[in-house]
Structures are given as structure tokens and as C-alpha cells.
Coordinates of C-alpha atoms in Angstrom, one line a residue:
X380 CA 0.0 0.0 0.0
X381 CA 1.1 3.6 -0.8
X382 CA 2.0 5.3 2.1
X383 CA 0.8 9.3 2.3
X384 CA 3.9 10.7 1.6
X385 CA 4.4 9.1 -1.7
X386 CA 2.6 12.0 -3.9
X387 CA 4.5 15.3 -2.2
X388 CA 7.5 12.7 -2.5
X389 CA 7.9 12.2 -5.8
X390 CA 7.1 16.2 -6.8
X391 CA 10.0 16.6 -4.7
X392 CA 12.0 13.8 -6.7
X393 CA 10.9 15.4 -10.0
X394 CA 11.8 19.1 -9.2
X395 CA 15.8 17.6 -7.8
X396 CA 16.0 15.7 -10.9
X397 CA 15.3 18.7 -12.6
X398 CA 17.5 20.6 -11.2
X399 CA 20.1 18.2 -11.3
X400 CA 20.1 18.1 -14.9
X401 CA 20.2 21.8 -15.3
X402 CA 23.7 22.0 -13.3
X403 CA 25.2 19.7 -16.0
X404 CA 25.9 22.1 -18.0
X405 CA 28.2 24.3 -17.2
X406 CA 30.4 27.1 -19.1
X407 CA 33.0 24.8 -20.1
X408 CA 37.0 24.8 -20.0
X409 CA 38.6 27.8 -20.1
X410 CA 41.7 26.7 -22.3
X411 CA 44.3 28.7 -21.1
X412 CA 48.1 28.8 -22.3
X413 CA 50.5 27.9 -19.8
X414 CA 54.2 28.7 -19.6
X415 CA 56.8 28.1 -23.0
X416 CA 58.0 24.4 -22.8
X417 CA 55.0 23.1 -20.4
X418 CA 52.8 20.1 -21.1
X419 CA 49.1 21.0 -22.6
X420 CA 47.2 18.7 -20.7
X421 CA 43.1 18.7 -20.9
X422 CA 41.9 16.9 -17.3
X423 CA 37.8 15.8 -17.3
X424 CA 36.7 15.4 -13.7
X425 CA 37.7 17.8 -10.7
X426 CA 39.5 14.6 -9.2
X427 CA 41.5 14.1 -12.5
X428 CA 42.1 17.6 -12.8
X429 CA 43.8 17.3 -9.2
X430 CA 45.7 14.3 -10.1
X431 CA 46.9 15.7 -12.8
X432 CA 48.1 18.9 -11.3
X433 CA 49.9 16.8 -8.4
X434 CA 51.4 14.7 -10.9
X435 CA 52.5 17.4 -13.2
X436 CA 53.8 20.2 -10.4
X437 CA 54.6 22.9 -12.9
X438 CA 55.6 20.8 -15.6
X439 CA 52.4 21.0 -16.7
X440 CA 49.3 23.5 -17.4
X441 CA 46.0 21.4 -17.2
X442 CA 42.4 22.8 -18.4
X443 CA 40.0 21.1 -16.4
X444 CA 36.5 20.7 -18.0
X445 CA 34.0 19.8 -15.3
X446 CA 33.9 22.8 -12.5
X447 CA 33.2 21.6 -9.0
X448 CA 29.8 20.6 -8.2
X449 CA 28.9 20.2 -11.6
X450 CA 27.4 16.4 -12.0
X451 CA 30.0 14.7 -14.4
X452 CA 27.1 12.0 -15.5
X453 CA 25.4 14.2 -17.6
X454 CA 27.4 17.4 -18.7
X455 CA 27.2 18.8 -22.2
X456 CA 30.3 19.7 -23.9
X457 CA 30.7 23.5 -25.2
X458 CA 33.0 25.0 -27.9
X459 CA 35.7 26.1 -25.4
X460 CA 36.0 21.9 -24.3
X461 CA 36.7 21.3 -27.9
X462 CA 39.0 24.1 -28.2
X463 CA 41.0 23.2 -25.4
X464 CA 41.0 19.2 -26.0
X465 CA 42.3 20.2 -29.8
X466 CA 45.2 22.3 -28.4
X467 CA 46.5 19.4 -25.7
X468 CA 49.2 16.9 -25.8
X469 CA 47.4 14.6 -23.1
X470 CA 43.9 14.0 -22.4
X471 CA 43.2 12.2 -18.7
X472 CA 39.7 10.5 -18.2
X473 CA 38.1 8.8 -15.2
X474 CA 37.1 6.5 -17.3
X475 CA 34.2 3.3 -16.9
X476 CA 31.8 5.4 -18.9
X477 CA 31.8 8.7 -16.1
X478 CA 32.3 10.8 -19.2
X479 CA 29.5 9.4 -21.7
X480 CA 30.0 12.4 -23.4
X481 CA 34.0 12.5 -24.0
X482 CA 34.5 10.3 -27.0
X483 CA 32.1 13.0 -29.1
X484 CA 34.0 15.8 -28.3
X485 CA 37.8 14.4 -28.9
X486 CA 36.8 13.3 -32.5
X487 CA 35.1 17.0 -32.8
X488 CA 38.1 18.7 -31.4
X489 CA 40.3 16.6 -34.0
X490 CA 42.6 15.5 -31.0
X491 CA 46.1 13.7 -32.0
X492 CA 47.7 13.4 -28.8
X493 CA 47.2 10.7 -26.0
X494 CA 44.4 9.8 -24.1
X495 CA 44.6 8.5 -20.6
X496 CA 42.1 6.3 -19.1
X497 CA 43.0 6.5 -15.5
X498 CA 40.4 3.8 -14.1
X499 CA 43.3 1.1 -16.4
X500 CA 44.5 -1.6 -13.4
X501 CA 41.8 -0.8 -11.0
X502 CA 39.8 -3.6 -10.0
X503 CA 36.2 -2.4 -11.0
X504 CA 33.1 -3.4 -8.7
X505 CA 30.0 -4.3 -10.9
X506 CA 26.0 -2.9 -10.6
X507 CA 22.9 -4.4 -10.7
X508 CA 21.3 -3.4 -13.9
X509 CA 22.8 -4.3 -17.3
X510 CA 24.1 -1.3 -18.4
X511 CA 25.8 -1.0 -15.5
X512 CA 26.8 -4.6 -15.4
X513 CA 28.7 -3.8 -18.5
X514 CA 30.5 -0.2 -17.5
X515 CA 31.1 -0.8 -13.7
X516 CA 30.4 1.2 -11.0
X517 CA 33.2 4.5 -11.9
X518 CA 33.3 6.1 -8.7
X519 CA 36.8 4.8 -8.3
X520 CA 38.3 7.6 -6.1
X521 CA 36.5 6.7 -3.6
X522 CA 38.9 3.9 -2.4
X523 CA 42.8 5.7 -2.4
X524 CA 44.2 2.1 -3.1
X525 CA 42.5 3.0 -6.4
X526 CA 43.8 6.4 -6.5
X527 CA 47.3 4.7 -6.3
X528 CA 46.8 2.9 -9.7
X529 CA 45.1 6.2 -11.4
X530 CA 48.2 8.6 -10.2
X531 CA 50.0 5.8 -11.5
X532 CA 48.6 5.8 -15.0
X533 CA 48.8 9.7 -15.1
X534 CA 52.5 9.7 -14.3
X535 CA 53.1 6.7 -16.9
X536 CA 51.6 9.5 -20.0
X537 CA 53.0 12.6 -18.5
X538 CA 56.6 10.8 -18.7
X539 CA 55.9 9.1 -22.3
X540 CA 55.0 12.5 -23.6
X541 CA 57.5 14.4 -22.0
X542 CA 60.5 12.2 -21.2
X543 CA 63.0 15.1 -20.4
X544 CA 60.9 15.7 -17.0
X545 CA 60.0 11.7 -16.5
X546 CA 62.0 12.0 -13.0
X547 CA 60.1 14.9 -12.1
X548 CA 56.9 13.1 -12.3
X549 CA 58.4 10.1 -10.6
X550 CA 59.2 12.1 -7.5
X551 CA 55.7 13.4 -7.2
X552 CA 53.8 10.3 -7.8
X553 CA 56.0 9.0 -5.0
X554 CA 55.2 11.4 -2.7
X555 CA 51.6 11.4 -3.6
X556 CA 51.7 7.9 -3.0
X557 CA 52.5 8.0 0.6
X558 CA 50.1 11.0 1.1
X559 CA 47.6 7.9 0.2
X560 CA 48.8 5.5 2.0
X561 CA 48.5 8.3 5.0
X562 CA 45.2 8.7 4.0
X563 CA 44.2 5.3 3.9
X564 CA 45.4 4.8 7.2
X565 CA 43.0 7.5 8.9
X566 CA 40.2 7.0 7.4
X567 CA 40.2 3.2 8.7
X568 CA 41.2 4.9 12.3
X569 CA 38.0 6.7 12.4
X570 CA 35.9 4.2 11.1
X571 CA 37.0 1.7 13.7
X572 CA 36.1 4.0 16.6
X573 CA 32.1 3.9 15.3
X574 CA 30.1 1.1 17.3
X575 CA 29.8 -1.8 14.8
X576 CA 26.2 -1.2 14.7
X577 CA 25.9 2.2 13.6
X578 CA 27.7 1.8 10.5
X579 CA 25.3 2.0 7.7
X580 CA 25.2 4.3 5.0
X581 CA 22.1 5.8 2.5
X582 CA 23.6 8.2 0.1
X583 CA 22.1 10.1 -2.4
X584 CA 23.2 8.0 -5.8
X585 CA 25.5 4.5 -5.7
X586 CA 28.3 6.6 -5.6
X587 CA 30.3 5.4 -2.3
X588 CA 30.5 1.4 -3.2
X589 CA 34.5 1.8 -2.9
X590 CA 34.3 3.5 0.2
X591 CA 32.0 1.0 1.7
X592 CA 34.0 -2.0 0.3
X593 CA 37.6 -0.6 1.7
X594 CA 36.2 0.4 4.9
X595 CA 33.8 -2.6 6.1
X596 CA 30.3 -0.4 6.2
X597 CA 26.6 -2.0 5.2
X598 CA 25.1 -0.1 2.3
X599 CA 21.5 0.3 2.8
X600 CA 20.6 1.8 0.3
X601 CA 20.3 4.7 -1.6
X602 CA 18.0 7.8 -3.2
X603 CA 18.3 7.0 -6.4
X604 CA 19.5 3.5 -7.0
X605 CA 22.3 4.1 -10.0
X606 CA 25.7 4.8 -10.5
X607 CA 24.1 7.4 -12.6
X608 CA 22.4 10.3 -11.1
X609 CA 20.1 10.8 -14.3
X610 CA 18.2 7.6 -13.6
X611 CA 14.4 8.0 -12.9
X612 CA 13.5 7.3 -9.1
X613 CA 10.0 5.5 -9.1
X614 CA 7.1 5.6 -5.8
X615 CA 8.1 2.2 -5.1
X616 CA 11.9 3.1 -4.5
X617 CA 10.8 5.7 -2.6
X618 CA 8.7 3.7 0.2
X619 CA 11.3 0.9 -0.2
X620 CA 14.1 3.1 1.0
X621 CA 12.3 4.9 4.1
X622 CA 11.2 1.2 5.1
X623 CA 15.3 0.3 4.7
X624 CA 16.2 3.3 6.8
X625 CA 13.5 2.0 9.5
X626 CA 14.3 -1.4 9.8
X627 CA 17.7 -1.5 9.7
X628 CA 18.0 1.2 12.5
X629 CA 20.1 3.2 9.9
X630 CA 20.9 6.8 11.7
X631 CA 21.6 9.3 8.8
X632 CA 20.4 10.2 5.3
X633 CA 23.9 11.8 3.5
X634 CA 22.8 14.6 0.6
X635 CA 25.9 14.8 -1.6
X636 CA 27.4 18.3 -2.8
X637 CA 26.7 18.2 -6.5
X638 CA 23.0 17.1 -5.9
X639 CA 19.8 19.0 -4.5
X640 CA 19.2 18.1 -0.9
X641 CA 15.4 18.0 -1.4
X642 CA 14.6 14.6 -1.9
X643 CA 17.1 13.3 0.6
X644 CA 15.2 15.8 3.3
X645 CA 12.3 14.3 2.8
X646 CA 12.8 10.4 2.7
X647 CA 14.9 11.8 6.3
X648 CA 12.0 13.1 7.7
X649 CA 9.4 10.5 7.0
X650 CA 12.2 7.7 7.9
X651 CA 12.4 9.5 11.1
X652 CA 16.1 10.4 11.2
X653 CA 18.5 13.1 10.2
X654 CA 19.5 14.5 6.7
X655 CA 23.2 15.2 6.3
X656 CA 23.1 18.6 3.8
X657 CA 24.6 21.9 3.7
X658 CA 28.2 22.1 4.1
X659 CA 28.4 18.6 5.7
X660 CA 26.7 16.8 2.5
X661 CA 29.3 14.5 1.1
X662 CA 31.5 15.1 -1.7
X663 CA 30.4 12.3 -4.0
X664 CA 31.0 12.6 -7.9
X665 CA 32.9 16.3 -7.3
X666 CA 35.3 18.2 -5.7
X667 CA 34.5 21.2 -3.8
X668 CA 35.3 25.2 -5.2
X669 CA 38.2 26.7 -4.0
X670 CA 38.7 27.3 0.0
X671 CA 35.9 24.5 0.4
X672 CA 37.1 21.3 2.8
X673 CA 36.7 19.1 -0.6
X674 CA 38.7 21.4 -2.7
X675 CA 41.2 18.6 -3.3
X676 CA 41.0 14.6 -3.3
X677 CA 42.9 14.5 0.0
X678 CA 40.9 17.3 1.5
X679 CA 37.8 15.5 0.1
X680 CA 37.9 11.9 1.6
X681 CA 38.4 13.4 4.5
X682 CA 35.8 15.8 4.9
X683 CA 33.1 12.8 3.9
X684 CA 35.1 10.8 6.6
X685 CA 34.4 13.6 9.8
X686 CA 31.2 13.9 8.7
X687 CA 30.0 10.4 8.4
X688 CA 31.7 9.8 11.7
X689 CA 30.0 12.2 13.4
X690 CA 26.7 11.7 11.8
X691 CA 26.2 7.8 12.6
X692 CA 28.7 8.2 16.2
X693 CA 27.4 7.9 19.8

């Protein structure tokens, strides 16, 4: 039976799905020449972009396409992506079909150099429907073990297209590497101090399946049940989630940055619990802008860390 808060329910799933849509499309990359001798390098994601940037050090001038908060799942490319794309030497990718859009625009922008598919070597968790079946889940970052391999195919390209700084590269994959190691570490220290009970996470998309994985937590479940946050959320998914929430005594309902917090309010409140929003919602398929606490991949993993620690703690 359909329980009363099914119809002001989904108007509120429609009007986030909406919205969500409408902030795929942002203004673009702003190509932008960097210093004489530097490698052109195009990054597609904000966690890429960082990768790339770590990597690189000042070897490098990387355009990043997708601004922070901006859902990578559905973005439309504009003239300045082509532009910049045509003018680099290296392109880096998430990869597992994050960036359904990419493929279009390197064969518009007439693109010669080398494409990096950073998601190469990482052992890739599978969905439940068949298109995801066949893709995998591409929230990689998610796990830094994974974020190793990634650095590590960045670093491999960046030396094969510019061999003269090849130990530059080297040295800064190596200390990145041991920043993720470090990070790795923590975040298992502070999930081991939450009571074995409490640990159980709703998100707003299946976009923390790595995270759960590494750290030992039970997915319940989540708002809309895809990798992909364009997927239509139906009344049934709705009610099964809240009953989810209920019976598994599940303490939190985490919004993520790059989504509206709408729907996850509302499947809070009826579930009886609290929503996780604001500047505590989880950095999912984004970075955070400048000055933010997800305004690198480091910074990121452990913002969502604190706050899903203190969200589902005593």
C-alpha cells in the first residue's frame, strides 16, 4: 500500500531531478596557455584535474573541464572543451563510462595526442542493472588504493610524452603515494572508533560502493538507485528506501554536494532520522570550489570521513 507521503514525494524527486540536470551544464574549459616548454594537458573530472596537477607540479598547465559541483554524469560539452581538447598533448579520463559524453568531443576537437584512461589496473566493482553490469560502477576515487593505480597511469603518460621531466613526475607520484597511503590509514582509524552497529550508510546515488567496500560499512541503500544520477527514481523506490532506513535502524540520510538536498530531506524526515546537507553533505561525484574542505581529493575523503563519523557516532 502507498503510504501518504508518496505524492509530495515524488514532486519533490521530480523538481531535484530537474535541477540536477540543469547544473550539468556548465560554461566549459577555459583553455588557457600555460608557460613556454610546459605540457598541454586537458583533465575531465575535478579529481582528474587534481591528479593531474599533483602529478605534473609545474611541468604542466592542465584545463580542467568539469567545474566543482557540476554532475559529471550528464554534462554537455561546449565549444571552449573542444578548443582546449584540440590544443593538448594529453587527455586524462576517469574512465568506466563517467564521461558518456567525451568520445564526441575528442573526435570534434580533431585531437592527435594521447588519451589516458585512469580507471586502467583498477579492479572495478560491478551494478545491478545491465548497463551498469557492463560499464562498472566509476566512482573509483572513492577507495585511495584505487587512486594509487590512477596517479599511476597519469604519471606513466605525462613521462611518455615528456621524457626530459620523467623523474620529475616520478618524485611526485612518489610522494603522492605515501600522502595515500597516510590517508588510507586515517580513514580506517576513524571508522573503527564507530560502534559496529551504527555503521550504515544511505547516500544520495551508488556513488560510495568503494568506500563502503575498503572500509567494512553495510550499504543500505540509496536515493536513487544508480551509479548514474540521471536515472528515474519511481514511488516504489521511494517507500522501499524509508522502510530500509527503519528497519535497519540506519541513523543518517547523507545529501551529496553536487545534488539538490530536497529529496534526501524528505525520505529523512518520513524515515524519522536526520539528513546530512549543507556544508556537511558528502562530496560524491565532485570536488569542492576553492577554499571548500573538498577542494582537493585528500581534502575531500576526509571531509566525507568527519562527517560520516560524526553523523552515525554515539
Amino acid at each position: 500500500m502507498r503510504s501518504i507521503m508518496t505524492i509530495p514525494l515524488i514532486a519533490v524527486v521530480a523538481a531535484s531531478l530537474t535541477a540536477c540536470g540543469g547544473a550539468a551544464t556548465g560554461d566549459g574549459a577555459a583553455a588557457r596557455p600555460g608557460p613556454a616548454g610546459t605540457l598541454a594537458v586537458v583533465a575531465t573530472t575535478t579529481q582528474v584535474a587534481d591528479f593531474a596537477r599533483t602529478i605534473g607540479g609545474d611541468k604542466v598547465t592542465v584545463t580542467q573541464i568539469l567545474k566543482p559541483n557540476i554532475d559529471p554524469h550528464d554534462y554537455e560539452p561546449t565549444p571552449a572543451d573542444i578548443r582546449a581538447i584540440g590544443a593538448a598533448k594529453v587527455v586524462v579520463k576517469s574512465g568506466l563510462g563517467l564521461e558518456k559524453w567525451l568520445d564526441d568531443t575528442i573526435a570534434s576537437a580533431g585531437f592527435t595526442g594521447t588519451t589516458v584512461d585512469s580507471s586502467a589496473g583498477v579492479a572495478v566493482r560491478q551494478g545491478n542493472g545491465e548497463e551498469e553490469e557492463a560499464a562498472g560502477d566509476p566512482h573509483i576515487w572513492h577507495n585511495p588504493r584505487n587512486v594509487a593505480i590512477m596517479v599511476r597511469d597519469i604519471e606513466q603518460a605525462f613521462a611518455a610524452a615528456d621524457p626530459a621531466d620523467a623523474a620529475v613526475y616520478a618524485r611526485n607520484l612518489a610522494d603522492y603515494t605515501a600522502a595515500l597511503d597516510k590517508l588510507d590509514a586515517d580513514i580506517q582509524a576513524k571508522i573503527d572508533k564507530l560502534p559496529a552497529g551504527h555503521r550504515k550508510l544511505v547516500t544520495n546515488h551508488d556513488a560510495f560502493g568503494y568506500y563502503i567496500d575498503r572500509y567494512n560499512l553495510e550499504f543500505v541503500g540509496s536515493i536513487i538507485p544508480s551509479f548514474d544520477t540521471s536515472a528515474e527514481l519511481s514511488a516504489q523506490d521511494i517507500d522501499q528506501i524509508v522502510a530500509k532506513i527503519k528497519q535497519t535502524g540506519t541513523r543518517a540520510v547523507f545529501s551529496e554536494s553536487s545534488l539538490p538536498p530536497k529529496t534526501a530531506e524528505a525520505i529523512a524526515e518520513q524515515a524519522g532520522v536526520k539528513v546530512v546537507a549543507g556544508e556537511d553533505a558528502l562530496y560524491g561525484d565532485t570536488l569542492g570550489p576553492a577554499g571548500s574542505d573538498g577542494d582537493t581529493y585528500l581534502k575531500m575523503e576526509e571531509h566525507n570521513t568527519d562527517v560520516i563519523v560524526r553523523a552515525l557516532g554515539v
